[in-house]
Amino acid sequence: MQKALLIDPDKCTGCLQCELACSYEHEGVFNPSKSRIRVFTFHQEGRFVPYTCTQCSEAWCQQACPVDAITLNADTGAKEVSDSACVGCKVCTIACPFGTVNYNQVTGKVIKCDLCGGDPKCVSACPTQAIVYVDADQTGYEKMRQWAKETDNNPAASA
Amino acid sequence: MSWTGKILRVNLTEGTVAAEPLNMQWAQQYLGQRGLASKYLLEETDPKCDPLGPDNKMIMATGPLTGTMAATGGRYSVVTKSPLTNCIACSNSGGFIGAEMKHAGWDMIIFEGCSPTPVYLYIENDQAELVDASEIWGTSVWHTDEWLHNKYQDPLLRISAVGRSAESGCLYAAIINDLHRAAGRSGVGTVMASKNLKAVAVRGTLGVGNIKQPERFMQVVNENKAILAANPVTGQGLPAYGTQVLMNVINEIGALPAKNMQEVQFDGAHDISGEAMHEPRKSDGKPNLTTNAACFGCTIACGRISTIAQGHFTVENKAKYWGNSGGLEYEAAWALGADTEINDLDALTYANFLCNEDGYDPITFGSTVAAAMELYEMGVITDAQTGGVAFNFGSAEALAKAAEWVATGEGFGKDLALGSKRLCEKYGHPELSMTVKGQEFPAYDPRGIQGIGLNYATSNRGACHVRGYTIASEVLGVPVKTDPLVSEGKPDLVKAFQDATAAVDSSGLCLFTTFAWDMTNIAPQIDAACEGEWTAEKLVELGERVWNMERQYNMQAGITRADDTLPERLKSEEGAARTGPAKGKFSEVEKMLPEYYEKRGWNEDGAPTDETLNRLGL
């Protein structure tokens, strides 16, 4: 069973623990500017929104890559960048409609979320469960449950 | 090794910036942030210097855990000589700029001299430059923040700045970072403005990658994050209600100072409490609180993000205040509200927004307004001074006006910008200033909570709760419950809290972790990250060393035993608490002080003995 990242901005406090865990896992350094997941602050609205790659099935980045450096991990469903194949042409960063593939000046390669091979570190780092890792076919389950709870099924109350 | 090992030295007189190595021997003795910056200040400046002159220096310092994944590891401190107290000032802030400084490769920035014209410091990793700030001088922090972000077209730039209050000489101006976090107390912003330094803008993309034992570090960090999550204060109370969780609690035990500390309880406490911030407003049906918010790396997230109802009298036709911004913390709500007897939550939020927008300390501001209200009701201050504004206790209109005046330094704002000590002296009633060493009290009454009174009297930066937060023990029972109404045993308690706090403030971590952590939780995180061997015992001793070093600075600056005291109102029978569980009580500070000196290893004049100094390596 494949899993997917499910993000609930209402739970996010903007602490950046996910960015620190991500950059540490992939680069061995605590450095938000090298994180594959980013948290956006909308100050006027009082909202914090984590955002990262959704692992498209027909991934624009994968299709755009001229050297086949982006491949499917069949176990996790992640589209992974092979550093040995990537030539840093950045066509994938243009192709991605969501901006979640980015260039890394230090290595000359692109970086994107790879779901940490099936154990995403942003999920375990998040203190508020704003990022969870769930059955890829059931990402709407919790939201459905919340709405189901709102459904008025008490006859007395509707009288 | 977790320190970057680099200091940026900025000579504002000469207009130069230069990198130099961090003194690693001092880092082993003073750790970072508060301790290490204070060591540099003591070594490099004369404690008798004019705090607003070119001989004073201002140091922005991170701790070794700043910028790491350790929970709350985003703190930085501003250390300098205070124009409010003439003592050492050390103001600590969260937000994001501390971590950004570290990620740019700097442990510390030392500012010296005074620029001939307004400038700001721009840092991009190892590149730093002073840039002309004439276009933003005379504007608010919020405007400066927007202007810099636009100029560099960089949304990730982190900014600390001073506002118009600092420029106009308000003695309790703050340095605001990330729009609404503050190095708030003791007038550190006044010092920054006196140097013609408007802002520090930082972009760091290097990160922290030199952890001593990375695997062990991640393990202890994760263990300690779990402890914060499981603790009722750090895992539930603070995220839900922020520090405002305390308003009703402290009022109920009769230790909520009110009406310029004439009273110890406030009828309107609930109206301005953390609980009230969640309740729908009558005006627009929305709660004051939108959400909680975290500083860098913080898994507690006590910060408040709030709105003011658009129809509220303070913001009518002022659209720039209609969005969300930093909401009320407990100390601010107390000073702006309880001490002035104003129960209008949105009016307090407006004053709080202005404190952030133009950078001044809401505790000292609110307390100064309260003192002015008492003088107004006595007829000493009149409409002639206030420009016709009735300055009575309970007047939200007066508070809003006062906040606007202090923000820009206009009219009666010039008097209010002096702080309560100088204001009350000016109007011939020094006894009405509720201060220690010139700095106003925070929100816990020393009549109803005896230990905190001794901490106020002996705090190295004047009256302050976060120098030795005995409230944890005396009210919340952390780590053990002590009776707030008795003075016995409190000198030991105060010393223990003060020393531990000095160590935490030197690490890069937030003091609020200590509701759940003690030194045995903090030491392994430092030890896994940093060169050297870091044990709980070593940290406690380091904290004591820092405390005594600050005391040395203050004594050289001219502080004596006579300054280690409280206003007569709080320590005399005439001023005894009139209601609540502490009724009839007054602070027994004079009784506790000699024992405190003895426990500290100080002589009866409050000076550390040679034996104490030798023991601590000072």
PDB file of C-alpha atoms in Angstrom, chain A residues 13-17 20-21 24 28-34 38 43-46 48 125 127, chain B residues 67 69 96 103 180 205-209 214 218 225 291 293-294 296-298 301 323-325:
ATOM      1  CA  THR A  13       2.236  26.691  13.969  1.00  0.00           C
ATOM      2  CA  GLY A  14       5.057  27.701  11.615  1.00  0.00           C
ATOM      3  CA  CYS A  15       7.836  26.230  13.769  1.00  0.00           C
ATOM      4  CA  LEU A  16       9.863  24.874  10.813  1.00  0.00           C
ATOM      5  CA  GLN A  17      10.699  21.592  12.542  1.00  0.00           C
ATOM      6  CA  LEU A  20      14.977  21.217   9.793  1.00  0.00           C
ATOM      7  CA  ALA A  21      14.251  17.483   9.757  1.00  0.00           C
ATOM      8  CA  TYR A  24      19.128  17.246   8.082  1.00  0.00           C
ATOM      9  CA  GLY A  28      23.179  16.516   7.053  1.00  0.00           C
ATOM     10  CA  VAL A  29      22.627  20.136   8.011  1.00  0.00           C
ATOM     11  CA  PHE A  30      19.913  22.137   9.795  1.00  0.00           C
ATOM     12  CA  ASN A  31      19.101  24.531   7.006  1.00  0.00           C
ATOM     13  CA  PRO A  32      15.598  25.539   5.871  1.00  0.00           C
ATOM     14  CA  SER A  33      16.968  26.830   2.564  1.00  0.00           C
ATOM     15  CA  LYS A  34      17.859  23.240   1.667  1.00  0.00           C
ATOM     16  CA  ARG A  38       8.613  24.702   2.984  1.00  0.00           C
ATOM     17  CA  HIS A  43       0.888  37.139   8.212  1.00  0.00           C
ATOM     18  CA  GLN A  44      -2.257  39.183   7.593  1.00  0.00           C
ATOM     19  CA  GLU A  45      -4.401  36.059   7.544  1.00  0.00           C
ATOM     20  CA  GLY A  46      -2.672  34.424  10.512  1.00  0.00           C
ATOM     21  CA  PHE A  48       0.920  28.860   8.216  1.00  0.00           C
ATOM     22  CA  ALA A 125       9.273  16.014  13.381  1.00  0.00           C
ATOM     23  CA  PRO A 127       4.732  18.539  16.792  1.00  0.00           C
TER      24      PRO A 127
ATOM     25  CA  GLY B  67      19.528  27.341  14.577  1.00  0.00           C
ATOM     26  CA  MET B  69      16.560  21.306  15.651  1.00  0.00           C
ATOM     27  CA  PHE B  96      13.454  33.687  13.338  1.00  0.00           C
ATOM     28  CA  HIS B 103      22.650  30.003   9.453  1.00  0.00           C
ATOM     29  CA  HIS B 180       6.182  41.075  16.385  1.00  0.00           C
ATOM     30  CA  THR B 205      21.785  29.711   3.657  1.00  0.00           C
ATOM     31  CA  LEU B 206      24.705  27.862   5.215  1.00  0.00           C
ATOM     32  CA  GLY B 207      22.780  26.215   8.046  1.00  0.00           C
ATOM     33  CA  VAL B 208      24.205  24.440  11.071  1.00  0.00           C
ATOM     34  CA  GLY B 209      26.056  21.302  10.118  1.00  0.00           C
ATOM     35  CA  PRO B 214      24.700  14.050  15.169  1.00  0.00           C
ATOM     36  CA  MET B 218      18.804  13.777  17.156  1.00  0.00           C
ATOM     37  CA  LYS B 225      10.460  17.094  22.312  1.00  0.00           C
ATOM     38  CA  THR B 291      -4.264  31.006  16.051  1.00  0.00           C
ATOM     39  CA  ALA B 293       2.229  30.536  16.483  1.00  0.00           C
ATOM     40  CA  ALA B 294       5.709  29.196  17.033  1.00  0.00           C
ATOM     41  CA  PHE B 296      11.923  28.994  15.085  1.00  0.00           C
ATOM     42  CA  GLY B 297      12.106  25.314  15.974  1.00  0.00           C
ATOM     43  CA  CYS B 298       9.629  25.644  18.842  1.00  0.00           C
ATOM     44  CA  ALA B 301       4.039  27.499  20.116  1.00  0.00           C
ATOM     45  CA  GLY B 323      -5.276  42.082   9.693  1.00  0.00           C
ATOM     46  CA  ASN B 324      -3.638  39.609  12.023  1.00  0.00           C
ATOM     47  CA  SER B 325      -0.543  40.370  14.015  1.00  0.00           C
TER      48      SER B 325
END
